[in-house]
GROMACS .gro file of C-alpha atoms in nm:
model
  344
    1MET     CA    1  -0.852  -1.985  -1.585
    2LEU     CA    2  -0.526  -1.955  -1.407
    3CYS     CA    3  -0.617  -2.035  -1.047
    4VAL     CA    4  -0.317  -2.068  -0.821
    5VAL     CA    5  -0.425  -2.153  -0.472
    6GLY     CA    6  -0.327  -2.385  -0.194
    7ALA     CA    7  -0.336  -2.469   0.170
    8VAL     CA    8  -0.102  -2.246   0.366
    9ALA     CA    9   0.033  -2.244   0.716
   10ALA     CA   10  -0.172  -2.043   0.965
   11SER     CA   11   0.135  -1.847   1.061
   12VAL     CA   12   0.505  -1.837   0.982
   13GLY     CA   13   0.729  -1.726   1.268
   14LEU     CA   14   0.985  -1.453   1.220
   15LEU     CA   15   1.351  -1.533   1.264
   16GLN     CA   16   1.488  -1.326   1.549
   17PRO     CA   17   1.842  -1.191   1.508
   18VAL     CA   18   2.105  -1.348   1.731
   19SER     CA   19   2.264  -1.112   1.980
   20ALA     CA   20   2.623  -1.018   1.901
   21GLU     CA   21   2.863  -1.119   2.175
   22ALA     CA   22   3.117  -0.878   2.314
   23ALA     CA   23   3.463  -0.925   2.170
   24THR     CA   24   3.731  -1.068   2.400
   25ARG     CA   25   3.977  -0.803   2.497
   26LYS     CA   26   4.336  -0.843   2.618
   27PRO     CA   27   4.407  -0.701   2.963
   28ALA     CA   28   4.567  -0.359   2.958
   29LYS     CA   29   4.940  -0.348   3.024
   30ALA     CA   30   5.041  -0.232   3.373
   31ALA     CA   31   5.137   0.133   3.374
   32LYS     CA   32   5.481   0.230   3.503
   33VAL     CA   33   5.364   0.491   3.746
   34ALA     CA   34   5.708   0.613   3.835
   35LYS     CA   35   5.783   0.712   3.474
   36LYS     CA   36   5.433   0.854   3.377
   37PRO     CA   37   5.291   1.191   3.480
   38VAL     CA   38   4.971   1.160   3.684
   39ALA     CA   39   4.762   1.361   3.432
   40LYS     CA   40   4.860   1.128   3.145
   41SER     CA   41   4.772   0.817   3.347
   42VAL     CA   42   4.426   0.956   3.428
   43ALA     CA   43   4.361   1.039   3.060
   44SER     CA   44   4.473   0.693   2.950
   45SER     CA   45   4.244   0.533   3.209
   46ALA     CA   46   3.947   0.739   3.087
   47LYS     CA   47   4.004   0.630   2.728
   48THR     CA   48   4.020   0.264   2.829
   49THR     CA   49   3.699   0.296   3.032
   50ALA     CA   50   3.522   0.463   2.740
   51LYS     CA   51   3.625   0.182   2.506
   52ARG     CA   52   3.498  -0.081   2.746
   53ARG     CA   53   3.159   0.087   2.767
   54VAL     CA   54   3.084   0.031   2.397
   55VAL     CA   55   2.773  -0.190   2.375
   56LEU     CA   56   2.678  -0.386   2.064
   57VAL     CA   57   2.303  -0.350   2.005
   58ASP     CA   58   2.094  -0.608   1.823
   59PRO     CA   59   1.963  -0.487   1.483
   60GLU     CA   60   1.593  -0.420   1.442
   61PRO     CA   61   1.408  -0.740   1.345
   62VAL     CA   62   1.276  -0.744   0.989
   63ARG     CA   63   0.900  -0.694   0.991
   64ALA     CA   64   0.689  -0.917   0.769
   65SER     CA   65   0.362  -0.850   0.590
   66PHE     CA   66   0.050  -1.043   0.687
   67GLY     CA   67   0.081  -1.237   0.362
   68GLN     CA   68   0.433  -1.344   0.452
   69LEU     CA   69   0.324  -1.442   0.802
   70TYR     CA   70   0.043  -1.653   0.658
   71GLY     CA   71   0.276  -1.822   0.408
   72LEU     CA   72   0.093  -1.691   0.101
   73HIS     CA   73   0.420  -1.622  -0.081
   74LYS     CA   74   0.490  -1.994  -0.083
   75VAL     CA   75   0.212  -2.043  -0.340
   76GLN     CA   76   0.370  -2.065  -0.687
   77ASP     CA   77   0.220  -1.951  -1.017
   78PRO     CA   78   0.323  -1.991  -1.384
   79LEU     CA   79   0.382  -1.616  -1.426
   80ASP     CA   80   0.620  -1.608  -1.128
   81LEU     CA   81   0.438  -1.312  -0.973
   82LYS     CA   82   0.596  -1.143  -0.673
   83SER     CA   83   0.252  -1.050  -0.536
   84SER     CA   84   0.113  -1.316  -0.305
   85VAL     CA   85  -0.243  -1.223  -0.407
   86ALA     CA   86  -0.356  -1.154  -0.764
   87LEU     CA   87  -0.679  -1.133  -0.959
   88VAL     CA   88  -0.732  -1.035  -1.322
   89LEU     CA   89  -1.076  -1.033  -1.481
   90ASP     CA   90  -1.262  -0.902  -1.783
   91GLN     CA   91  -1.473  -0.610  -1.659
   92ASP     CA   92  -1.749  -0.659  -1.916
   93THR     CA   93  -1.790  -1.037  -1.896
   94ASN     CA   94  -1.664  -1.098  -1.538
   95GLU     CA   95  -1.447  -1.378  -1.679
   96VAL     CA   96  -1.162  -1.450  -1.437
   97LEU     CA   97  -0.838  -1.463  -1.635
   98LEU     CA   98  -0.603  -1.515  -1.342
   99ALA     CA   99  -0.648  -1.586  -0.973
  100LYS     CA  100  -0.394  -1.644  -0.699
  101ASN     CA  101  -0.501  -1.652  -0.332
  102SER     CA  102  -0.782  -1.421  -0.447
  103GLN     CA  103  -1.006  -1.493  -0.145
  104ALA     CA  104  -0.738  -1.414   0.115
  105VAL     CA  105  -0.834  -1.118   0.334
  106LEU     CA  106  -0.538  -0.887   0.398
  107PRO     CA  107  -0.459  -0.523   0.485
  108ILE     CA  108  -0.504  -0.304   0.177
  109ALA     CA  109  -0.311   0.012   0.274
  110SER     CA  110  -0.394   0.314   0.056
  111ILE     CA  111  -0.620   0.117  -0.177
  112THR     CA  112  -0.858   0.234   0.098
  113LYS     CA  113  -0.854   0.582  -0.058
  114LEU     CA  114  -1.048   0.454  -0.358
  115MET     CA  115  -1.346   0.391  -0.129
  116THR     CA  116  -1.280   0.727   0.038
  117GLY     CA  117  -1.304   0.897  -0.300
  118LEU     CA  118  -1.614   0.699  -0.396
  119VAL     CA  119  -1.803   0.795  -0.078
  120VAL     CA  120  -1.710   1.164  -0.116
  121ALA     CA  121  -1.806   1.165  -0.485
  122GLU     CA  122  -2.146   1.008  -0.420
  123ALA     CA  123  -2.218   1.250  -0.133
  124ASN     CA  124  -2.221   1.537  -0.385
  125LEU     CA  125  -2.045   1.770  -0.142
  126PRO     CA  126  -1.927   2.109  -0.277
  127ALA     CA  127  -1.596   2.058  -0.456
  128ASP     CA  128  -1.501   2.423  -0.411
  129GLU     CA  129  -1.550   2.425  -0.033
  130VAL     CA  130  -1.222   2.512   0.140
  131ILE     CA  131  -1.094   2.253   0.388
  132THR     CA  132  -0.819   2.325   0.642
  133ILE     CA  133  -0.564   2.062   0.748
  134THR     CA  134  -0.572   2.035   1.129
  135GLN     CA  135  -0.374   1.848   1.392
  136ASP     CA  136  -0.641   1.576   1.377
  137ASP     CA  137  -0.521   1.493   1.024
  138VAL     CA  138  -0.162   1.425   1.134
  139ASP     CA  139  -0.071   1.056   1.116
  140THR     CA  140  -0.035   0.907   1.465
  141GLU     CA  141  -0.057   0.548   1.334
  142LYS     CA  142   0.263   0.523   1.127
  143HIS     CA  143   0.400   0.875   1.191
  144SER     CA  144   0.436   0.937   0.819
  145GLY     CA  145   0.524   1.280   0.689
  146SER     CA  146   0.325   1.513   0.466
  147ARG     CA  147   0.385   1.823   0.257
  148LEU     CA  148   0.049   1.958   0.374
  149ALA     CA  149   0.136   2.134   0.697
  150VAL     CA  150  -0.123   2.196   0.965
  151GLY     CA  151  -0.311   2.509   0.860
  152THR     CA  152  -0.292   2.433   0.486
  153GLN     CA  153  -0.613   2.529   0.307
  154LEU     CA  154  -0.725   2.358  -0.013
  155THR     CA  155  -1.062   2.297  -0.174
  156ARG     CA  156  -1.234   1.960  -0.134
  157GLY     CA  157  -1.168   1.897  -0.502
  158GLU     CA  158  -0.794   1.953  -0.455
  159MET     CA  159  -0.790   1.728  -0.148
  160MET     CA  160  -0.958   1.456  -0.354
  161HIS     CA  161  -0.703   1.501  -0.633
  162LEU     CA  162  -0.404   1.465  -0.400
  163ALA     CA  163  -0.556   1.171  -0.212
  164LEU     CA  164  -0.630   0.968  -0.526
  165MET     CA  165  -0.332   1.069  -0.739
  166SER     CA  166  -0.040   1.093  -0.496
  167SER     CA  167  -0.196   0.907  -0.201
  168GLU     CA  168  -0.179   1.209   0.033
  169ASN     CA  169  -0.279   1.082   0.378
  170ARG     CA  170  -0.367   1.414   0.541
  171ALA     CA  171  -0.585   1.505   0.244
  172ALA     CA  172  -0.772   1.174   0.268
  173HIS     CA  173  -0.821   1.209   0.642
  174ALA     CA  174  -0.947   1.567   0.603
  175LEU     CA  175  -1.204   1.446   0.350
  176GLY     CA  176  -1.339   1.199   0.604
  177ARG     CA  177  -1.323   1.443   0.895
  178THR     CA  178  -1.526   1.709   0.711
  179TYR     CA  179  -1.797   1.467   0.596
  180PRO     CA  180  -2.145   1.546   0.736
  181GLY     CA  181  -2.154   1.386   1.081
  182GLY     CA  182  -1.774   1.372   1.109
  183LEU     CA  183  -1.520   1.093   1.080
  184ALA     CA  184  -1.732   0.824   1.248
  185ALA     CA  185  -2.018   0.888   1.006
  186PHE     CA  186  -1.775   0.875   0.714
  187VAL     CA  187  -1.628   0.538   0.816
  188ALA     CA  188  -1.983   0.406   0.861
  189ALA     CA  189  -2.064   0.525   0.508
  190MET     CA  190  -1.754   0.346   0.375
  191ASN     CA  191  -1.860   0.017   0.533
  192LEU     CA  192  -2.220   0.061   0.419
  193LYS     CA  193  -2.108   0.115   0.060
  194ALA     CA  194  -1.887  -0.193   0.079
  195HIS     CA  195  -2.185  -0.397   0.201
  196GLN     CA  196  -2.404  -0.261  -0.079
  197LEU     CA  197  -2.143  -0.369  -0.336
  198GLY     CA  198  -2.132  -0.720  -0.190
  199MET     CA  199  -1.784  -0.667  -0.045
  200LEU     CA  200  -1.854  -0.897   0.248
  201ASP     CA  201  -1.487  -0.960   0.333
  202THR     CA  202  -1.410  -0.588   0.361
  203ARG     CA  203  -1.379  -0.370   0.670
  204TYR     CA  204  -1.275  -0.006   0.707
  205VAL     CA  205  -1.179   0.173   1.029
  206GLU     CA  206  -1.039   0.498   0.883
  207PRO     CA  207  -1.012   0.673   0.543
  208THR     CA  208  -0.636   0.664   0.468
  209GLY     CA  209  -0.527   0.299   0.481
  210LEU     CA  210  -0.257   0.364   0.740
  211SER     CA  211  -0.431   0.118   0.974
  212SER     CA  212  -0.373  -0.251   0.906
  213SER     CA  213  -0.732  -0.307   1.024
  214ASN     CA  214  -0.854  -0.182   0.686
  215GLN     CA  215  -0.878  -0.520   0.514
  216SER     CA  216  -1.029  -0.674   0.202
  217SER     CA  217  -0.988  -0.950  -0.058
  218ALA     CA  218  -0.893  -0.929  -0.425
  219HIS     CA  219  -1.247  -1.028  -0.526
  220ASP     CA  220  -1.396  -0.748  -0.315
  221LEU     CA  221  -1.150  -0.491  -0.448
  222ALA     CA  222  -1.238  -0.588  -0.806
  223GLU     CA  223  -1.598  -0.494  -0.723
  224LEU     CA  224  -1.476  -0.162  -0.584
  225VAL     CA  225  -1.279  -0.089  -0.902
  226LYS     CA  226  -1.587  -0.169  -1.114
  227GLU     CA  227  -1.800   0.075  -0.917
  228ALA     CA  228  -1.539   0.350  -0.894
  229SER     CA  229  -1.470   0.333  -1.268
  230LYS     CA  230  -1.831   0.445  -1.331
  231HIS     CA  231  -1.737   0.790  -1.196
  232GLU     CA  232  -1.556   1.011  -1.447
  233LEU     CA  233  -1.417   1.225  -1.164
  234LEU     CA  234  -1.247   0.928  -0.996
  235ARG     CA  235  -1.107   0.808  -1.329
  236GLN     CA  236  -0.971   1.152  -1.408
  237LEU     CA  237  -0.818   1.228  -1.069
  238SER     CA  238  -0.661   0.884  -1.013
  239THR     CA  239  -0.490   0.879  -1.355
  240SER     CA  240  -0.362   1.238  -1.353
  241PRO     CA  241   0.019   1.221  -1.398
  242GLU     CA  242   0.083   1.527  -1.179
  243HIS     CA  243  -0.088   1.823  -1.019
  244GLN     CA  244   0.021   2.157  -0.877
  245VAL     CA  245  -0.148   2.327  -0.581
  246GLU     CA  246  -0.096   2.670  -0.428
  247VAL     CA  247  -0.022   2.656  -0.055
  248GLY     CA  248   0.017   3.006   0.083
  249SER     CA  249   0.285   3.174  -0.127
  250ARG     CA  250   0.426   2.844  -0.255
  251LEU     CA  251   0.337   2.617  -0.544
  252LEU     CA  252   0.369   2.248  -0.456
  253GLN     CA  253   0.408   1.990  -0.731
  254PHE     CA  254   0.264   1.641  -0.670
  255ARG     CA  255   0.313   1.332  -0.888
  256ASN     CA  256   0.111   1.017  -0.941
  257SER     CA  257   0.223   0.736  -0.710
  258ASN     CA  258   0.182   0.485  -0.994
  259GLY     CA  259   0.480   0.486  -1.228
  260LEU     CA  260   0.275   0.314  -1.501
  261VAL     CA  261   0.056   0.625  -1.529
  262ARG     CA  262   0.359   0.845  -1.570
  263SER     CA  263   0.520   0.614  -1.825
  264GLY     CA  264   0.247   0.675  -2.083
  265SER     CA  265   0.275   0.322  -2.225
  266TRP     CA  266  -0.046   0.199  -2.063
  267ASP     CA  267  -0.410   0.286  -2.131
  268ILE     CA  268  -0.522   0.310  -1.767
  269GLY     CA  269  -0.879   0.409  -1.687
  270LEU     CA  270  -0.855   0.406  -1.305
  271GLN     CA  271  -0.588   0.310  -1.055
  272LYS     CA  272  -0.472   0.325  -0.694
  273THR     CA  273  -0.153   0.218  -0.521
  274GLY     CA  274  -0.093   0.134  -0.157
  275TYR     CA  275   0.181   0.044   0.088
  276ILE     CA  276   0.227  -0.021   0.457
  277THR     CA  277   0.452  -0.292   0.599
  278GLU     CA  278   0.160  -0.513   0.698
  279ALA     CA  279   0.008  -0.498   0.347
  280GLY     CA  280   0.317  -0.507   0.127
  281ARG     CA  281   0.304  -0.320  -0.205
  282CYS     CA  282  -0.048  -0.310  -0.351
  283LEU     CA  283  -0.200  -0.199  -0.682
  284VAL     CA  284  -0.546  -0.199  -0.838
  285MET     CA  285  -0.610  -0.087  -1.196
  286GLN     CA  286  -0.861  -0.084  -1.475
  287ALA     CA  287  -0.685  -0.082  -1.811
  288GLN     CA  288  -0.737  -0.162  -2.178
  289LEU     CA  289  -0.543  -0.477  -2.270
  290ALA     CA  290  -0.582  -0.672  -2.594
  291GLY     CA  291  -0.912  -0.500  -2.666
  292ARG     CA  292  -1.056  -0.580  -2.322
  293LYS     CA  293  -1.136  -0.369  -2.021
  294VAL     CA  294  -0.930  -0.558  -1.766
  295ILE     CA  295  -0.942  -0.517  -1.388
  296MET     CA  296  -0.616  -0.604  -1.216
  297VAL     CA  297  -0.570  -0.648  -0.839
  298LEU     CA  298  -0.223  -0.711  -0.694
  299LEU     CA  299  -0.175  -0.734  -0.316
  300ASP     CA  300   0.118  -0.801  -0.084
  301SER     CA  301   0.394  -0.765  -0.340
  302ALA     CA  302   0.746  -0.796  -0.200
  303GLY     CA  303   0.989  -0.533  -0.329
  304LYS     CA  304   0.954  -0.166  -0.416
  305TYR     CA  305   0.900  -0.216  -0.790
  306SER     CA  306   0.764  -0.571  -0.790
  307ARG     CA  307   0.397  -0.475  -0.830
  308ILE     CA  308   0.492  -0.280  -1.144
  309GLY     CA  309   0.686  -0.582  -1.269
  310ASP     CA  310   0.388  -0.808  -1.200
  311ALA     CA  311   0.157  -0.576  -1.394
  312GLU     CA  312   0.398  -0.582  -1.688
  313ARG     CA  313   0.419  -0.963  -1.675
  314ILE     CA  314   0.039  -0.988  -1.677
  315ARG     CA  315   0.010  -0.743  -1.967
  316LYS     CA  316   0.265  -0.936  -2.171
  317TRP     CA  317   0.086  -1.264  -2.099
  318ILE     CA  318  -0.255  -1.127  -2.201
  319THR     CA  319  -0.141  -0.939  -2.511
  320THR     CA  320   0.069  -1.225  -2.651
  321GLU     CA  321  -0.188  -1.502  -2.601
  322VAL     CA  322  -0.425  -1.594  -2.884
  323PRO     CA  323  -0.767  -1.429  -2.824
  324GLY     CA  324  -1.000  -1.673  -2.652
  325LYS     CA  325  -0.710  -1.867  -2.500
  326LEU     CA  326  -0.620  -1.643  -2.210
  327SER     CA  327  -0.655  -1.905  -1.937
  328VAL     CA  328  -0.373  -2.124  -1.814
  329SER     CA  329  -0.443  -2.446  -1.629
  330SER     CA  330  -0.276  -2.520  -1.298
  331SER     CA  331  -0.203  -2.848  -1.127
  332VAL     CA  332  -0.340  -2.706  -0.801
  333SER     CA  333  -0.652  -2.543  -0.945
  334SER     CA  334  -0.883  -2.764  -0.740
  335ALA     CA  335  -0.740  -2.653  -0.407
  336VAL     CA  336  -0.926  -2.407  -0.186
  337THR     CA  337  -0.797  -2.052  -0.159
  338PRO     CA  338  -0.724  -1.956   0.203
  339SER     CA  339  -0.943  -1.694   0.366
  340VAL     CA  340  -0.738  -1.492   0.610
  341LYS     CA  341  -0.950  -1.262   0.823
  342SER     CA  342  -0.781  -1.224   1.157
  343ALA     CA  343  -0.470  -1.024   1.234
  344PRO     CA  344  -0.161  -1.229   1.328
   0.00000   0.00000   0.00000
């Protein structure tokens, strides 16, 4: 088993940008009043004053993910993964093929929507019931945009499709808001389901993943993928390459947020992507690799396409190894994986 773990710093401070100093300017030459018209002198003075009022503003500091703050990216692995947390296991045998910081508890972004879909699916609510997007569904956490304007009406089934396939935040929030008992009851149901699955390091506070307080570990998310993959509806909706919905007089085309689904070169049974700054780029999948049903969890990947690159590296490693020899030893395999549960 590839188990890449290690002691990490409790927190890594961010480097603050140094303020730019004002450039030294030469004093303006004295104006020869006798030879210059008054109007021209006033105009020249105004221009000089305007130039001197230019202020150099410090750039915005670069924000780090929780994994970066905790130093998890310092942990090396033989596959040179860009994700600071990784877990790959055989779904049928539970054999762990790869583990890297797999017990670390971090924000999970829109991976949250997989639990949202699971709770809705198991509630057996009418899929054809029309749900209206309201102001309550507008993101006030990250102020993200949406193509579903307030007043948009779609069926619950369509909301589920957009939430799982293209990670539509307003659709996911509307699913939770219209659950029997309202949003609070829905979040309680999410946490109850997590507890029933043994996801003891997992906590949900809302159904979209926009809050960094939605947190979990790779081991817990593997359990979620196992359970969600039992539902044909969740498998179908999450792996749909694209979907078109009618909004008023317009047809809106949505695409899958996972480029691997759209590529057609993978046999993916279930998937979900996620991203907020605090979580980095995240990806969970169930896929057929080398004759196995493999569950793959990648969290806190740095770079827009790095989680896709990590998935490709893992696939190449698994499919090119001799069957029965999928584990790689590590010199730090005896170290304890950090458990990170509190926000920095």
